CSV table of C-alpha atoms in Angstrom, one decimal:
chain,number,residue,atom,x,y,z
A,170,MET,CA,11.9,-32.1,-12.3
A,171,SER,CA,11.3,-33.7,-15.6
A,172,THR,CA,15.0,-33.1,-16.8
A,173,VAL,CA,16.4,-34.7,-13.6
A,174,ASN,CA,14.0,-37.7,-14.0
A,175,THR,CA,14.8,-38.1,-17.5
A,176,THR,CA,18.7,-38.0,-17.1
A,177,GLU,CA,18.2,-40.5,-14.2
A,178,SER,CA,16.1,-42.9,-16.2
A,179,ARG,CA,18.4,-42.9,-19.1
A,180,SER,CA,21.6,-43.5,-16.7
A,181,SER,CA,19.6,-46.4,-15.2
A,182,SER,CA,18.9,-48.0,-18.5
A,183,LEU,CA,22.6,-47.6,-20.0
A,184,LEU,CA,23.7,-49.2,-16.3
A,185,LEU,CA,21.4,-52.1,-16.7
A,186,GLY,CA,21.9,-52.5,-20.4
A,187,THR,CA,25.5,-52.5,-19.3
A,188,VAL,CA,24.8,-55.0,-16.6
A,189,VAL,CA,23.2,-57.4,-18.6
A,190,GLY,CA,25.3,-57.3,-21.7
A,191,ALA,CA,28.4,-58.0,-19.4
A,192,ALA,CA,26.3,-61.2,-17.9
A,193,THR,CA,25.2,-62.3,-21.4
A,194,GLY,CA,29.0,-62.0,-22.6
A,195,ALA,CA,30.2,-64.0,-19.7
A,196,LEU,CA,27.6,-66.6,-20.1
A,197,VAL,CA,28.2,-67.0,-23.8
A,198,ALA,CA,32.1,-67.3,-23.0
A,199,LEU,CA,31.6,-69.5,-20.4
A,200,LEU,CA,29.5,-71.7,-22.4
A,201,MET,CA,31.7,-71.5,-25.4
A,202,ALA,CA,34.6,-72.1,-23.8
A,203,PRO,CA,36.1,-76.0,-23.7
A,204,LYS,CA,35.6,-76.9,-19.7
A,205,THR,CA,34.3,-79.9,-18.0
A,206,GLY,CA,31.0,-79.7,-16.7
A,207,ARG,CA,32.2,-79.0,-13.1
A,208,GLU,CA,34.5,-76.1,-13.8
A,209,LEU,CA,31.6,-75.0,-16.1
A,210,ARG,CA,28.9,-75.0,-13.0
A,211,SER,CA,31.5,-73.4,-10.6
A,212,ASP,CA,32.0,-70.5,-13.4
A,213,LEU,CA,28.6,-70.2,-13.7
A,214,MET,CA,27.8,-70.4,-9.9
A,215,GLU,CA,30.5,-67.3,-9.8
A,216,VAL,CA,28.7,-65.5,-12.6
A,217,VAL,CA,25.7,-65.6,-11.1
A,218,ASN,CA,27.0,-64.7,-7.8
A,219,THR,CA,28.7,-61.7,-9.1
A,220,ILE,CA,25.2,-60.5,-11.2
A,221,GLN,CA,23.4,-61.1,-7.5
A,222,THR,CA,26.2,-58.9,-6.0
A,223,LYS,CA,26.0,-56.4,-8.6
A,224,GLY,CA,22.0,-56.4,-8.4
A,225,ALA,CA,22.0,-55.6,-4.8
A,226,GLU,CA,24.6,-52.8,-5.1
A,227,TYR,CA,22.5,-51.4,-7.8
A,228,MET,CA,19.2,-52.1,-5.6
A,229,ALA,CA,20.9,-50.1,-2.7
A,230,MET,CA,22.1,-47.3,-4.9
A,231,ALA,CA,18.4,-46.9,-6.4
A,232,LYS,CA,17.1,-46.9,-2.8
A,233,GLU,CA,19.6,-44.4,-1.9
A,234,LYS,CA,18.6,-42.1,-4.7
A,235,ALA,CA,15.0,-42.7,-4.0
A,236,ALA,CA,15.6,-41.7,-0.3
A,237,ASP,CA,17.8,-38.7,-1.5
A,238,THR,CA,14.9,-37.6,-4.3
A,239,ALA,CA,12.3,-37.6,-1.4
A,240,SER,CA,14.2,-35.8,1.0
A,241,MET,CA,14.6,-33.1,-1.4
A,242,VAL,CA,11.0,-33.1,-2.4
A,243,LYS,CA,10.1,-32.8,1.2
A,244,GLU,CA,12.7,-30.2,1.7
A,245,LYS,CA,11.3,-28.2,-1.6
A,246,ALA,CA,7.7,-28.6,-0.4
A,247,ALA,CA,8.6,-27.1,3.3
A,248,ASP,CA,10.4,-24.3,1.5
A,249,THR,CA,7.7,-23.4,-1.1
A,250,ALA,CA,5.1,-23.9,1.9
A,251,THR,CA,7.4,-21.1,4.0
A,252,MET,CA,7.4,-19.1,1.1
A,253,VAL,CA,3.6,-19.2,0.4
A,254,LYS,CA,2.8,-18.6,4.0
A,255,GLU,CA,5.2,-15.7,4.2
A,256,ARG,CA,3.7,-14.1,1.1
A,257,GLY,CA,0.4,-14.4,2.3
A,258,SER,CA,1.3,-12.9,5.4
A,259,GLU,CA,2.6,-9.7,3.4
A,260,LEU,CA,-0.6,-9.6,1.3
A,261,ILE,CA,-2.7,-9.6,4.1
A,262,GLU,CA,-0.4,-6.6,5.6
A,263,LYS,CA,-0.5,-4.6,2.5
A,264,ALA,CA,-4.6,-5.2,2.7
A,265,GLN,CA,-4.4,-3.9,6.3
A,266,GLN,CA,-2.4,-1.1,5.2
A,267,THR,CA,-4.7,-0.2,2.2
A,268,THR,CA,-7.5,-0.4,4.3
A,269,THR,CA,-6.3,1.8,6.8
A,270,THR,CA,-5.3,4.3,4.5
A,271,ALA,CA,-8.8,4.2,2.8
A,272,ALA,CA,-10.3,4.6,6.3
A,273,ASP,CA,-8.7,7.6,7.1
A,274,ALA,CA,-8.6,9.5,4.1
A,275,SER,CA,-12.5,8.6,4.4
A,276,HIS,CA,-12.5,10.4,7.7
A,277,GLU,CA,-10.3,13.3,6.6
A,278,ALA,CA,-12.8,14.1,3.6
A,279,ILE,CA,-15.7,13.5,6.1
A,280,ASP,CA,-14.0,16.2,8.3
A,281,GLN,CA,-13.6,18.6,6.0
A,282,ALA,CA,-17.2,18.2,4.2
A,283,ALA,CA,-18.2,18.7,8.0
A,284,SER,CA,-16.2,21.7,8.3
A,285,VAL,CA,-16.9,23.4,4.8
A,286,SER,CA,-20.6,22.7,5.7
A,287,GLU,CA,-20.5,24.4,9.2
A,288,GLN,CA,-18.7,27.4,7.5
A,289,LYS,CA,-21.7,27.6,5.1
A,290,LEU,CA,-24.3,27.3,7.7
A,291,ASN,CA,-22.5,29.7,9.9
A,292,GLN,CA,-22.3,32.3,6.6
A,293,ALA,CA,-26.2,31.4,5.8
A,294,ALA,CA,-26.9,32.1,9.8
A,295,ASP,CA,-25.0,35.4,9.5
A,296,SER,CA,-26.7,36.4,6.3
A,297,ALA,CA,-30.3,35.5,7.7
A,298,HIS,CA,-29.5,37.5,10.8
A,299,LYS,CA,-28.3,40.6,8.9
A,300,ALA,CA,-31.4,40.5,6.7
A,301,LEU,CA,-33.7,39.8,9.8
A,302,GLU,CA,-32.1,42.8,11.5
A,303,SER,CA,-32.3,45.0,8.4
A,304,ALA,CA,-36.1,43.9,8.1
A,305,SER,CA,-36.7,44.8,11.5
A,306,SER,CA,-35.0,48.2,11.3
A,307,ALA,CA,-37.0,49.1,8.5
A,308,ALA,CA,-40.3,47.7,10.1
A,309,GLN,CA,-39.2,50.1,13.1
A,310,SER,CA,-38.5,52.7,10.7
A,311,SER,CA,-41.9,52.4,8.8
A,312,LEU,CA,-43.6,52.3,12.2
A,313,ASP,CA,-42.1,55.3,13.6
A,314,LYS,CA,-43.0,57.4,10.5
A,315,ALA,CA,-46.4,56.1,10.8
A,316,GLU,CA,-46.4,57.0,14.4
A,317,ASP,CA,-45.3,60.4,13.6
A,318,LYS,CA,-47.7,61.1,10.8
A,319,THR,CA,-50.4,60.0,13.4
A,320,ASP,CA,-49.5,62.2,15.9
A,321,HIS,CA,-49.2,64.8,13.6
A,322,SER,CA,-52.7,64.4,12.2
A,323,THR,CA,-54.1,63.9,15.6
A,324,SER,CA,-52.9,67.2,16.9
A,325,PHE,CA,-53.7,69.0,13.6
A,326,TYR,CA,-57.4,67.5,14.1
A,327,SER,CA,-57.5,68.6,17.7
A,328,THR,CA,-56.2,72.4,17.1
A,329,THR,CA,-58.9,72.8,13.8
A,330,ARG,CA,-61.9,71.4,15.2
A,331,TYR,CA,-62.9,74.1,18.0
């Protein structure tokens, strides 16, 4: 944008210098020419009218360029706003996708941890159940042996006593 303004400023300065130089040259030529007062005033009025006409033309051109520049800036601003809005929408969508992916991964990890925990709990329960059965069996076996000895001892005492 700065380069465009600099170029337009140089062009405007050159144009203004040309107009002022031409007007000055015409004025000097009129004043130096051997003419009557009436002719000189007439020529000066023509020069002034020409300068006014050229000034009006340059003013119209400057207004047109300013309107074109304002329109271009407005378009660029609208394009930039649209681009920013689209980019923002893309970023929001990516954030939502990332959040969904993270949530899915978290749920999967929790499900896997629950499954592993359940397997370990079942293994521990099975081991405890086997240990309990083993202890129960050993206790029953000990009770049976003790009962057999008690029965054997009782029968031995009952026969030897009398």
